[in-house]
mmCIF file of C-alpha atoms in Angstrom:
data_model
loop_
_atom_site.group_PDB
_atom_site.id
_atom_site.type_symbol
_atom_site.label_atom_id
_atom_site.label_comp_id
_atom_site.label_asym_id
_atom_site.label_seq_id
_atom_site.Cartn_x
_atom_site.Cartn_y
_atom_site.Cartn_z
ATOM 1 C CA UNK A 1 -10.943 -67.948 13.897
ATOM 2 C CA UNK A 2 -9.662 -66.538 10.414
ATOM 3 C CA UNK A 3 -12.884 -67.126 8.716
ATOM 4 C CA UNK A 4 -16.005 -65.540 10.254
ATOM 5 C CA UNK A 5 -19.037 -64.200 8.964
ATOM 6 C CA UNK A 6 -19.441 -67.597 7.150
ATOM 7 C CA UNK A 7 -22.114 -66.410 5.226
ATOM 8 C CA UNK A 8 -20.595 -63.051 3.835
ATOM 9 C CA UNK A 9 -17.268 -64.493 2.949
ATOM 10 C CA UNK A 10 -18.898 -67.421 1.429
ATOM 11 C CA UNK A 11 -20.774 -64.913 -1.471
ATOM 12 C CA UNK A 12 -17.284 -62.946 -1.574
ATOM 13 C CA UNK A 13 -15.417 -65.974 -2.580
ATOM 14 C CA UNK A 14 -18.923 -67.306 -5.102
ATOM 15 C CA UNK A 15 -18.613 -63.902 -6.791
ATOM 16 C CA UNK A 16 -14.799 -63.410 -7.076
ATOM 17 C CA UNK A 17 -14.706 -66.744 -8.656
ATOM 18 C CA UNK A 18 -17.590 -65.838 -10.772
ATOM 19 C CA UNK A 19 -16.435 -63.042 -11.627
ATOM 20 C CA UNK A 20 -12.837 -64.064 -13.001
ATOM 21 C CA UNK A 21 -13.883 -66.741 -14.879
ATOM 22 C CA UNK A 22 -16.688 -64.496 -16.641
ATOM 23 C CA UNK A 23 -13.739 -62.086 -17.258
ATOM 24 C CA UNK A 24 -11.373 -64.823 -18.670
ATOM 25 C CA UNK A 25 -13.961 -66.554 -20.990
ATOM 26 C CA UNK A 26 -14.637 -63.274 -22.435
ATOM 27 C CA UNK A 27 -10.966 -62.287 -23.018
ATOM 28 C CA UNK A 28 -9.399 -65.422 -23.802
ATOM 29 C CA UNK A 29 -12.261 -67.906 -24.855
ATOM 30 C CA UNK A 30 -14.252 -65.534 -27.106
ATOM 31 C CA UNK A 31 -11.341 -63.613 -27.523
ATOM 32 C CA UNK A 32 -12.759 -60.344 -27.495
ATOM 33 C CA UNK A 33 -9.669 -58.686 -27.065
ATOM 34 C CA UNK A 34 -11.031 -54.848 -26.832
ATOM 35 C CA UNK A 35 -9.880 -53.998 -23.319
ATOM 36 C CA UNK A 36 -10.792 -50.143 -23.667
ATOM 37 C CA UNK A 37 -14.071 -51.376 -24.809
ATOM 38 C CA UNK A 38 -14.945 -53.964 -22.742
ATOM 39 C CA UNK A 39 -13.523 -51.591 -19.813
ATOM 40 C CA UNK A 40 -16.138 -49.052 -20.896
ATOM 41 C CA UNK A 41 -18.761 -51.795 -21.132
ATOM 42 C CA UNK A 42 -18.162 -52.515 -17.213
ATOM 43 C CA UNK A 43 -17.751 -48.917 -16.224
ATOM 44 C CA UNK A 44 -20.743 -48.659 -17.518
ATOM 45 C CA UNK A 45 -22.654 -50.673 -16.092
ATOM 46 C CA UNK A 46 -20.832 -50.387 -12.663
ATOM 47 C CA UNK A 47 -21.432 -46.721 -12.321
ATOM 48 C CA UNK A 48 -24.961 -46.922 -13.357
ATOM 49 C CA UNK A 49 -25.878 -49.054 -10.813
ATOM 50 C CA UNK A 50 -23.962 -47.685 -8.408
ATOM 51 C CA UNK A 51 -25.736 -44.155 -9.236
ATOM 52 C CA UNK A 52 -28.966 -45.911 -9.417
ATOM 53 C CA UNK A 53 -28.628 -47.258 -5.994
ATOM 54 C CA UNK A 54 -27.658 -43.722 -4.924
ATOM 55 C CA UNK A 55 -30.553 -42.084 -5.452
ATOM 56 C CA UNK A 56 -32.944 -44.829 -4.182
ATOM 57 C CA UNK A 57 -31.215 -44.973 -1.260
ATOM 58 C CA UNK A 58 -29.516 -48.235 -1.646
ATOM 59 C CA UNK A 59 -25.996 -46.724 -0.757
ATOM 60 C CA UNK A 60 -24.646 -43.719 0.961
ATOM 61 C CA UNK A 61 -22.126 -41.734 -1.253
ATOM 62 C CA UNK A 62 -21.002 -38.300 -0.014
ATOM 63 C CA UNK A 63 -19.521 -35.876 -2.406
ATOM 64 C CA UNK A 64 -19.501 -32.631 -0.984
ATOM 65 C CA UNK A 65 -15.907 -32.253 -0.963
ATOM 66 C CA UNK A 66 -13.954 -30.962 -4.479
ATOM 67 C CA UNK A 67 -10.397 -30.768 -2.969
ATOM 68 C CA UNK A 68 -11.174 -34.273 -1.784
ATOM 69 C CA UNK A 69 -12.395 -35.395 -4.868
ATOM 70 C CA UNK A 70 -9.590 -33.973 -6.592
ATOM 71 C CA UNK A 71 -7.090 -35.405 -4.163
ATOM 72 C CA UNK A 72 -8.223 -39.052 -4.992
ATOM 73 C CA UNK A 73 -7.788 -38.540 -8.973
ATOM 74 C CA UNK A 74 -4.213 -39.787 -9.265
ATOM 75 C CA UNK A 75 -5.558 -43.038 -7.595
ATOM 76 C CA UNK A 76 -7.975 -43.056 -9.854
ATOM 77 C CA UNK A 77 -5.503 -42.427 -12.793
ATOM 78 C CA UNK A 78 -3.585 -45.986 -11.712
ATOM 79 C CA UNK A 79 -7.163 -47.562 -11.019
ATOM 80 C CA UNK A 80 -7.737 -47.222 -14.606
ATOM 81 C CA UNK A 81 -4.382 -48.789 -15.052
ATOM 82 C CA UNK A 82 -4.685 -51.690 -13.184
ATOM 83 C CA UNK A 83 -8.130 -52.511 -15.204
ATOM 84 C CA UNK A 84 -6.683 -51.844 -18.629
ATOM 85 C CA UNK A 85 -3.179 -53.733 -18.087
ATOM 86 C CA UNK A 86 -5.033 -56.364 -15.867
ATOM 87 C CA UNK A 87 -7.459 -57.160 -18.902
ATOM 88 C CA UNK A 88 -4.671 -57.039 -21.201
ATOM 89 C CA UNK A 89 -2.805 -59.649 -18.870
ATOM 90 C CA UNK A 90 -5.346 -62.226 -18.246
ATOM 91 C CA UNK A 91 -6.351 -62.424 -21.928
ATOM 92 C CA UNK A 92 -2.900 -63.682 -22.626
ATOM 93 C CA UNK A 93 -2.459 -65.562 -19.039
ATOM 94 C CA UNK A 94 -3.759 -68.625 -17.012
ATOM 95 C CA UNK A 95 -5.889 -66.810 -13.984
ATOM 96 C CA UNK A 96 -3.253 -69.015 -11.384
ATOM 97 C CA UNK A 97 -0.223 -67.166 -12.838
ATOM 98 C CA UNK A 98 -2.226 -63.974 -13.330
ATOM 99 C CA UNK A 99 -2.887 -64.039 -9.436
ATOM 100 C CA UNK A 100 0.307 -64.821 -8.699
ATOM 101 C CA UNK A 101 2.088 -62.201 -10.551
ATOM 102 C CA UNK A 102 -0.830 -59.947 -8.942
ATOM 103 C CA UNK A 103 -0.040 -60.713 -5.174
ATOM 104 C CA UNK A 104 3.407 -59.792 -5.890
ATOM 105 C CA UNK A 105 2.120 -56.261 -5.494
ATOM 106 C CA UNK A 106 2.597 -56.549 -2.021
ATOM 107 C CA UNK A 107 6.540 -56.148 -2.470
ATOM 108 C CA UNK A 108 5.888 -52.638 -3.305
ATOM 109 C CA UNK A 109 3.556 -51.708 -0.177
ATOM 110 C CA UNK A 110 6.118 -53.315 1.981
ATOM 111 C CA UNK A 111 8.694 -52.355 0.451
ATOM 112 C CA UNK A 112 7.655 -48.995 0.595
ATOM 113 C CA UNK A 113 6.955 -49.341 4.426
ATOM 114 C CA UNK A 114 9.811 -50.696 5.383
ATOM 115 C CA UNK A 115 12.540 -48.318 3.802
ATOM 116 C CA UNK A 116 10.338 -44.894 2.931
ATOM 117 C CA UNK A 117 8.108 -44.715 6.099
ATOM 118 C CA UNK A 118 10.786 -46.625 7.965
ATOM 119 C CA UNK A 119 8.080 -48.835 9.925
ATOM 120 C CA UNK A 120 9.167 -52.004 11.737
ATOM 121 C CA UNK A 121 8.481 -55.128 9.862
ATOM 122 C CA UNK A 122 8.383 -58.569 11.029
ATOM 123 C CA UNK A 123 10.941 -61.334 9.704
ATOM 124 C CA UNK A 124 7.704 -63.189 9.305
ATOM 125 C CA UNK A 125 6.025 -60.861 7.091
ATOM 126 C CA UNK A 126 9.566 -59.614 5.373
ATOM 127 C CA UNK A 127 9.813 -63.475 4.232
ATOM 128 C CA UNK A 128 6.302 -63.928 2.992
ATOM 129 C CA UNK A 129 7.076 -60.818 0.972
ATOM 130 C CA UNK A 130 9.782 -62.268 -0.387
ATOM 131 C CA UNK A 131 8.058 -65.828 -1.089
ATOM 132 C CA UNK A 132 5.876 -63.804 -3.531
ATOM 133 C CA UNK A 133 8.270 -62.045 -4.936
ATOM 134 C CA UNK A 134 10.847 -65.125 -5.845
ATOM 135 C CA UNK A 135 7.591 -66.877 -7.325
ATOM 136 C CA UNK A 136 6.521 -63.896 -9.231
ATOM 137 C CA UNK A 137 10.476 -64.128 -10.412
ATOM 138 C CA UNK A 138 10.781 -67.561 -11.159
ATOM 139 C CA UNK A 139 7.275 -68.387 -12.581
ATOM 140 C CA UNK A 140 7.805 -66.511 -16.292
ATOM 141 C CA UNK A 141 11.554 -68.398 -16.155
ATOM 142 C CA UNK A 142 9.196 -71.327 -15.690
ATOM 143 C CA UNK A 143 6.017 -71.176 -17.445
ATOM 144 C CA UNK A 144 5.604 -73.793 -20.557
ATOM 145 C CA UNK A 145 3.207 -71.000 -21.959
ATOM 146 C CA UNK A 146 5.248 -68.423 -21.497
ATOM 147 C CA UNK A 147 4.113 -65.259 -23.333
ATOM 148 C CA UNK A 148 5.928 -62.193 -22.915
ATOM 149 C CA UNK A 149 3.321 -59.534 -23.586
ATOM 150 C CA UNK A 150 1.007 -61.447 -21.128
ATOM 151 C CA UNK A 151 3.909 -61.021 -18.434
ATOM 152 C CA UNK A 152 4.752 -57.367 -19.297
ATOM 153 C CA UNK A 153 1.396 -56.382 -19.160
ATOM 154 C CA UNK A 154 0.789 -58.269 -15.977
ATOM 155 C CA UNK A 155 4.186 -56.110 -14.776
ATOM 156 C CA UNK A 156 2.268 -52.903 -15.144
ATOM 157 C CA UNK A 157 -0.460 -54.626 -13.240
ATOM 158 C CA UNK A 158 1.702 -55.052 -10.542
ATOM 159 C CA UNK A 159 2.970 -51.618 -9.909
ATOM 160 C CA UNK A 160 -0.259 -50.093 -10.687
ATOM 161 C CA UNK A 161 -1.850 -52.332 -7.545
ATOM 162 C CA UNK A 162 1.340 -51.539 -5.912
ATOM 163 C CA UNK A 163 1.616 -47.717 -6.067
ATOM 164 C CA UNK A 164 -2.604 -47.860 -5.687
ATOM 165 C CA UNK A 165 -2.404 -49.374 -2.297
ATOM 166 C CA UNK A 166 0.373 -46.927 -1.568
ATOM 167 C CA UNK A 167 -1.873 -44.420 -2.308
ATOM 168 C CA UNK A 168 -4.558 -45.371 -0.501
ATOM 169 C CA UNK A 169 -2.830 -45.580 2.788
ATOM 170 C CA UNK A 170 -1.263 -42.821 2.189
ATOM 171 C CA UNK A 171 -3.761 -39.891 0.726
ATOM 172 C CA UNK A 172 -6.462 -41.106 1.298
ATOM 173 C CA UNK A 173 -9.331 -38.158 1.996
ATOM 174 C CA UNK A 174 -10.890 -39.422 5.550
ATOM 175 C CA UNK A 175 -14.433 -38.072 4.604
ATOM 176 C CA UNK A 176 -14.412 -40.508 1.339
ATOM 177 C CA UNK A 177 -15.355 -43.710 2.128
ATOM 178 C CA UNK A 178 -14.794 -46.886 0.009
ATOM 179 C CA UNK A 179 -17.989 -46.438 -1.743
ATOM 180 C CA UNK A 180 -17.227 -42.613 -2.269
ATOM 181 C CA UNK A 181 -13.494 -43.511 -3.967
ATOM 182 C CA UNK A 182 -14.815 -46.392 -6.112
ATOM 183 C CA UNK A 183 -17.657 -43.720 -7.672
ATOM 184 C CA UNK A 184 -14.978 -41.231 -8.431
ATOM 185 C CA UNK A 185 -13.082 -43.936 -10.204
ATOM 186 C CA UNK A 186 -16.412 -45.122 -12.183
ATOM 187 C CA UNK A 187 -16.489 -41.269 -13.422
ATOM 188 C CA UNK A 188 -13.007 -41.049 -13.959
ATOM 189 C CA UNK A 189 -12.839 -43.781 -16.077
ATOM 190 C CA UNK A 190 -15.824 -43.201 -18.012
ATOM 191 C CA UNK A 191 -14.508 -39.619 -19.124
ATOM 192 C CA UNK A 192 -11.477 -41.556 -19.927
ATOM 193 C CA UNK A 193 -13.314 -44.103 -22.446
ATOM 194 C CA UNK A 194 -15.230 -41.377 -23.770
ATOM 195 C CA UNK A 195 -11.390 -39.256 -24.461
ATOM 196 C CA UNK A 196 -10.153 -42.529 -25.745
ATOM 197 C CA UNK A 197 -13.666 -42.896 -27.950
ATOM 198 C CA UNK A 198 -12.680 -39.058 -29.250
ATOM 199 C CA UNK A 199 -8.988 -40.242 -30.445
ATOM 200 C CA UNK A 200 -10.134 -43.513 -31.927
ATOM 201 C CA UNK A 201 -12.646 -41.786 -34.193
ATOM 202 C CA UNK A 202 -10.671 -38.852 -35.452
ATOM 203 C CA UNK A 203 -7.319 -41.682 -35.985
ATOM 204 C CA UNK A 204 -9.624 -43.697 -37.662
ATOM 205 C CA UNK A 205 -10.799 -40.962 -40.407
ATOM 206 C CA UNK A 206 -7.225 -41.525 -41.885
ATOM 207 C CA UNK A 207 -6.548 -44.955 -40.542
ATOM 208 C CA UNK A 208 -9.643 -47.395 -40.560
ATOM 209 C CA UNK A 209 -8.099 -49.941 -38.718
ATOM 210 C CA UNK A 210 -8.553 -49.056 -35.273
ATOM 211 C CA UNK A 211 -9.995 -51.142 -32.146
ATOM 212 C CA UNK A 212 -13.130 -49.461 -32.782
ATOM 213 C CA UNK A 213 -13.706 -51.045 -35.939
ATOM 214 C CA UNK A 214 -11.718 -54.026 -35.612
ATOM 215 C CA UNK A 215 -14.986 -55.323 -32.764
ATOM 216 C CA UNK A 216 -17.021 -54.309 -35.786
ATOM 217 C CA UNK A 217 -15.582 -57.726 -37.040
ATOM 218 C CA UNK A 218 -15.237 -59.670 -34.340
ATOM 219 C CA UNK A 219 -16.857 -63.095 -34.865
ATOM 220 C CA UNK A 220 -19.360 -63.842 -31.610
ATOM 221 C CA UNK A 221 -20.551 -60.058 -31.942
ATOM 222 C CA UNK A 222 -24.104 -61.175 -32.636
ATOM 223 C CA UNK A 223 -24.044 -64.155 -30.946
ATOM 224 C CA UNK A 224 -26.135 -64.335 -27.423
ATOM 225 C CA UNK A 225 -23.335 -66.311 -25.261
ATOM 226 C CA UNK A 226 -21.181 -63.000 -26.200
ATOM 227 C CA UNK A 227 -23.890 -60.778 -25.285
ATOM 228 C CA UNK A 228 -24.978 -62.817 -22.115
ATOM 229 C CA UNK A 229 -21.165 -63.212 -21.084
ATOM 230 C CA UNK A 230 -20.680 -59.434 -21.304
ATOM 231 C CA UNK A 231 -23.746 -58.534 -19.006
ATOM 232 C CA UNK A 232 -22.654 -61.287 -16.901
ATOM 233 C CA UNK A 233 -18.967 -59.361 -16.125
ATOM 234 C CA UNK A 234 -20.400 -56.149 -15.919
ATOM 235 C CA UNK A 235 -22.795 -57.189 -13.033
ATOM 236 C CA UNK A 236 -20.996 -59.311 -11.260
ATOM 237 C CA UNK A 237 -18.014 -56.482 -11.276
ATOM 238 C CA UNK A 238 -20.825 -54.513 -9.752
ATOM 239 C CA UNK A 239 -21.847 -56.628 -7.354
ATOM 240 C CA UNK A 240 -18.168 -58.093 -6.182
ATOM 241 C CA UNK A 241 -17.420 -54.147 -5.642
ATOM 242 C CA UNK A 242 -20.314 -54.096 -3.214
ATOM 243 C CA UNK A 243 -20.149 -57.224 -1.826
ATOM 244 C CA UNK A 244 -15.894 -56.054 -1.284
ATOM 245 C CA UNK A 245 -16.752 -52.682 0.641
ATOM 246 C CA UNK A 246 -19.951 -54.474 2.813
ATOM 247 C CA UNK A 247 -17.254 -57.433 3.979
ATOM 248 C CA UNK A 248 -14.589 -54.769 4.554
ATOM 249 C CA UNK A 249 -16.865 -52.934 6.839
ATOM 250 C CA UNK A 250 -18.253 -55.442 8.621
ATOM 251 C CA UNK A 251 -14.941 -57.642 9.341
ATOM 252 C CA UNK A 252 -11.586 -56.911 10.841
ATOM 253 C CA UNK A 253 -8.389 -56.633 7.801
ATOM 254 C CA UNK A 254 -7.121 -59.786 9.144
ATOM 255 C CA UNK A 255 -10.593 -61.570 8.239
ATOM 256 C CA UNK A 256 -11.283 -59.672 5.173
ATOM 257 C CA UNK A 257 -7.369 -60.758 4.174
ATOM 258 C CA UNK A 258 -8.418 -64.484 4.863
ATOM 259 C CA UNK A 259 -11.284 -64.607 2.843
ATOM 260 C CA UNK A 260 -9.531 -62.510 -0.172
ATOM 261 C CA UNK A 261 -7.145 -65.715 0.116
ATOM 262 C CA UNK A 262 -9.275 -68.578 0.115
ATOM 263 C CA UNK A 263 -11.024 -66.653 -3.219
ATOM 264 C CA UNK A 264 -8.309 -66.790 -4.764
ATOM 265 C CA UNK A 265 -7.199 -69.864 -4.046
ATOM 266 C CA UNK A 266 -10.623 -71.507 -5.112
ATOM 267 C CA UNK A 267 -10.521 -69.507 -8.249
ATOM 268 C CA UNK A 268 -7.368 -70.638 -9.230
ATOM 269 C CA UNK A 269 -7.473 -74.597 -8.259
ATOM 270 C CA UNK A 270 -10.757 -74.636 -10.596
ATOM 271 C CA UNK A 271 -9.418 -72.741 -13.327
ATOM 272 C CA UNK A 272 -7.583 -75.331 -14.997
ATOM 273 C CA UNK A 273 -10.651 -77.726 -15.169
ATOM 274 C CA UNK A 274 -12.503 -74.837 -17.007
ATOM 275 C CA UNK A 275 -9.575 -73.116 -19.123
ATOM 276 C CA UNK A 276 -6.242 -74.223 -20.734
ATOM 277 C CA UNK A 277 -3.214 -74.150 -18.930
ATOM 278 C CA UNK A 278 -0.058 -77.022 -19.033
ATOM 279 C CA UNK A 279 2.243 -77.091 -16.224
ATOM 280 C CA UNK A 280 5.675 -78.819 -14.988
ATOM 281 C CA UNK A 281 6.819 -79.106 -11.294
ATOM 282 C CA UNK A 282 8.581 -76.138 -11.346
ATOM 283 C CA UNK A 283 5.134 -74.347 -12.241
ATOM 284 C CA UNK A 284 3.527 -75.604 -9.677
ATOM 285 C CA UNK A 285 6.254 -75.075 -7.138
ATOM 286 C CA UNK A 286 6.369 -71.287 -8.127
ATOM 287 C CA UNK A 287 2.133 -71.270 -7.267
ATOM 288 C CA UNK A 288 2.399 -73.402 -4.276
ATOM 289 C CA UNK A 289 5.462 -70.933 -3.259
ATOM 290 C CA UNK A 290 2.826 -67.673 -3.755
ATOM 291 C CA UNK A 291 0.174 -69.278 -1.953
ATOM 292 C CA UNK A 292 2.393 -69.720 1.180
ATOM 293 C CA UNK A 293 3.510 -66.087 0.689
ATOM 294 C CA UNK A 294 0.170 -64.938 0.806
ATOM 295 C CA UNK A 295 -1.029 -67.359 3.742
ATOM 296 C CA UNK A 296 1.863 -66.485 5.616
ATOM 297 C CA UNK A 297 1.200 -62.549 5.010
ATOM 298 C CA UNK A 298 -2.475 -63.491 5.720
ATOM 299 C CA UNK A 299 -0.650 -64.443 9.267
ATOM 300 C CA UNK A 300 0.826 -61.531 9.975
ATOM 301 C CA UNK A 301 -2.621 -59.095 9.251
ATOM 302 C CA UNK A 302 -4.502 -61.390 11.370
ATOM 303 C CA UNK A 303 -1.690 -61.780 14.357
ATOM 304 C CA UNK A 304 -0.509 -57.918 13.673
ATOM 305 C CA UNK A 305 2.974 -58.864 13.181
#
């Protein structure tokens, strides 16, 4: 069976949903359209708890390592990318062309597979490859709400999860486990806000405009569904990231693949009943064609093909 550990997969796919729409009526509904700030908000509270449950035991992180460490920071350099541009991107973007641009990322794994590494790959998985790609293609020639800083910033997306997964498969330290790599990346990005914190302040003694005091003025600041919405993301980022790395461990890829799937394809049936989005045929063909891509790919992790 694809789909084991009912019970496990089942909270994955409650908090993934969760967790995207949170993210999306923050960015698009309230508009709060501060993605270094609301990225520090999360880091935030993602690192504290994840430090927290360090030291009480909760977790097992084991830094002892600094050229490992070190070794992980350019994956922690793109991590922040795909955060930043992936914020930017789904504040402009329905979440079911978000995704779909998203698991086009998978071109540049394989891709990079196939003609760096010089592995055998399957014509099965070489097609669903290129099912995500032609719908990933097609979809902004498409989309009736076609918005081309949603799409470019949902291009850097792409090769940031692209190059990322490269990375990990690649480089990746064997004494850091997932747990270790996603607590670098909390750190790393929090030294980054705070840099990006430094800037903004000394632009903004000449130029008052910035993003820092632009939230100053946004409009649901002091209103509790803002306030509730934003501890809302930040925990349930925390807890998806924990929830992630426990189903990881505990399931083969081919499992963990099929329940990342059905997520996503829960998330992005109900999205349209909850947020705006008007689509043609050719719309829908281009997420129907993803979704095969993906289930097809799912295939090939589970069979090994």
């Amino acid at each position: 069976m694809y789909l084991k550990r009912p019970a496990g997969g089942v909270a994955y796919c409650l908090l993934y949903l969760a967790s995207c729409f949170t993210n999306k009526y923050v960015l698009s509904v309230l508009q709060f359209t501060y993605p270094t700030l609301f990225q520090g908000w999360q880091t935030l509270v993602g690192g504290l708890l994840l430090h927290v449950s360090w030291k009480l035991g909760w977790v097992e992180i084991n830094l002892c390592s600094r050229s490992e460490i070190l070794s992980w920071l350019p994956a922690s350099v793109l991590f922040v990318g795909i955060i930043y541009a992936g914020s930017r991107a789904l504040s402009r973007l329905p979440i079911p062309v978000f995704l779909t641009v998203h698991n086009a990322a998978e071109v540049i794994t394989c891709g990079f597979q196939k003609f760096v590494q010089k592995e055998q790959t399957s014509h099965l998985k070489v097609c669903s490859v290129l099912f995500l790609l032609v719908a990933a293609v097609c979809l902004p020639l498409c989309d009736t709400q076609f918005d081309p800083n949603g799409y470019l910033w949902a291009l850097i997306h792409l090769i940031c999860v692209g190059v990322y997964k490269v990375l990990h498969k690649l480089w990746k330290p064997s004494s850091l486990s997932d747990l270790d790599q996603q607590y670098i990346n909390y750190v790393f990005r929090k030294l980054r806000n705070w840099a990006c914190l430094f800037v903004v302040l000394l632009a903004s003694a000449s130029h008052p405009a910035g993003d820092l005091f632009s939230a100053l003025d946004f409009p649901f600041l002091y209103f509790y569904r803002f306030h509730s919405s934003c501890c809302a993301s930040g925990l349930l980022g925390f807890f998806l990231m924990l929830h992630t790395v426990k189903l990881k461990s505990s399931t083969t890829s081919g499992q963990y693949a099929a329940w990342n799937f059905l997520a996503k394809v829960i998330t992005a049936s109900l999205s349209p009943f909850f947020f705006i989005m008007t689509a043609n045929v050719l719309t829908i063909s281009c997420l129907v064609i993803s979704g095969v891509g993906e289930a097809l790919l799912v295939y090939t992790e589970r069979t090994g093909t």
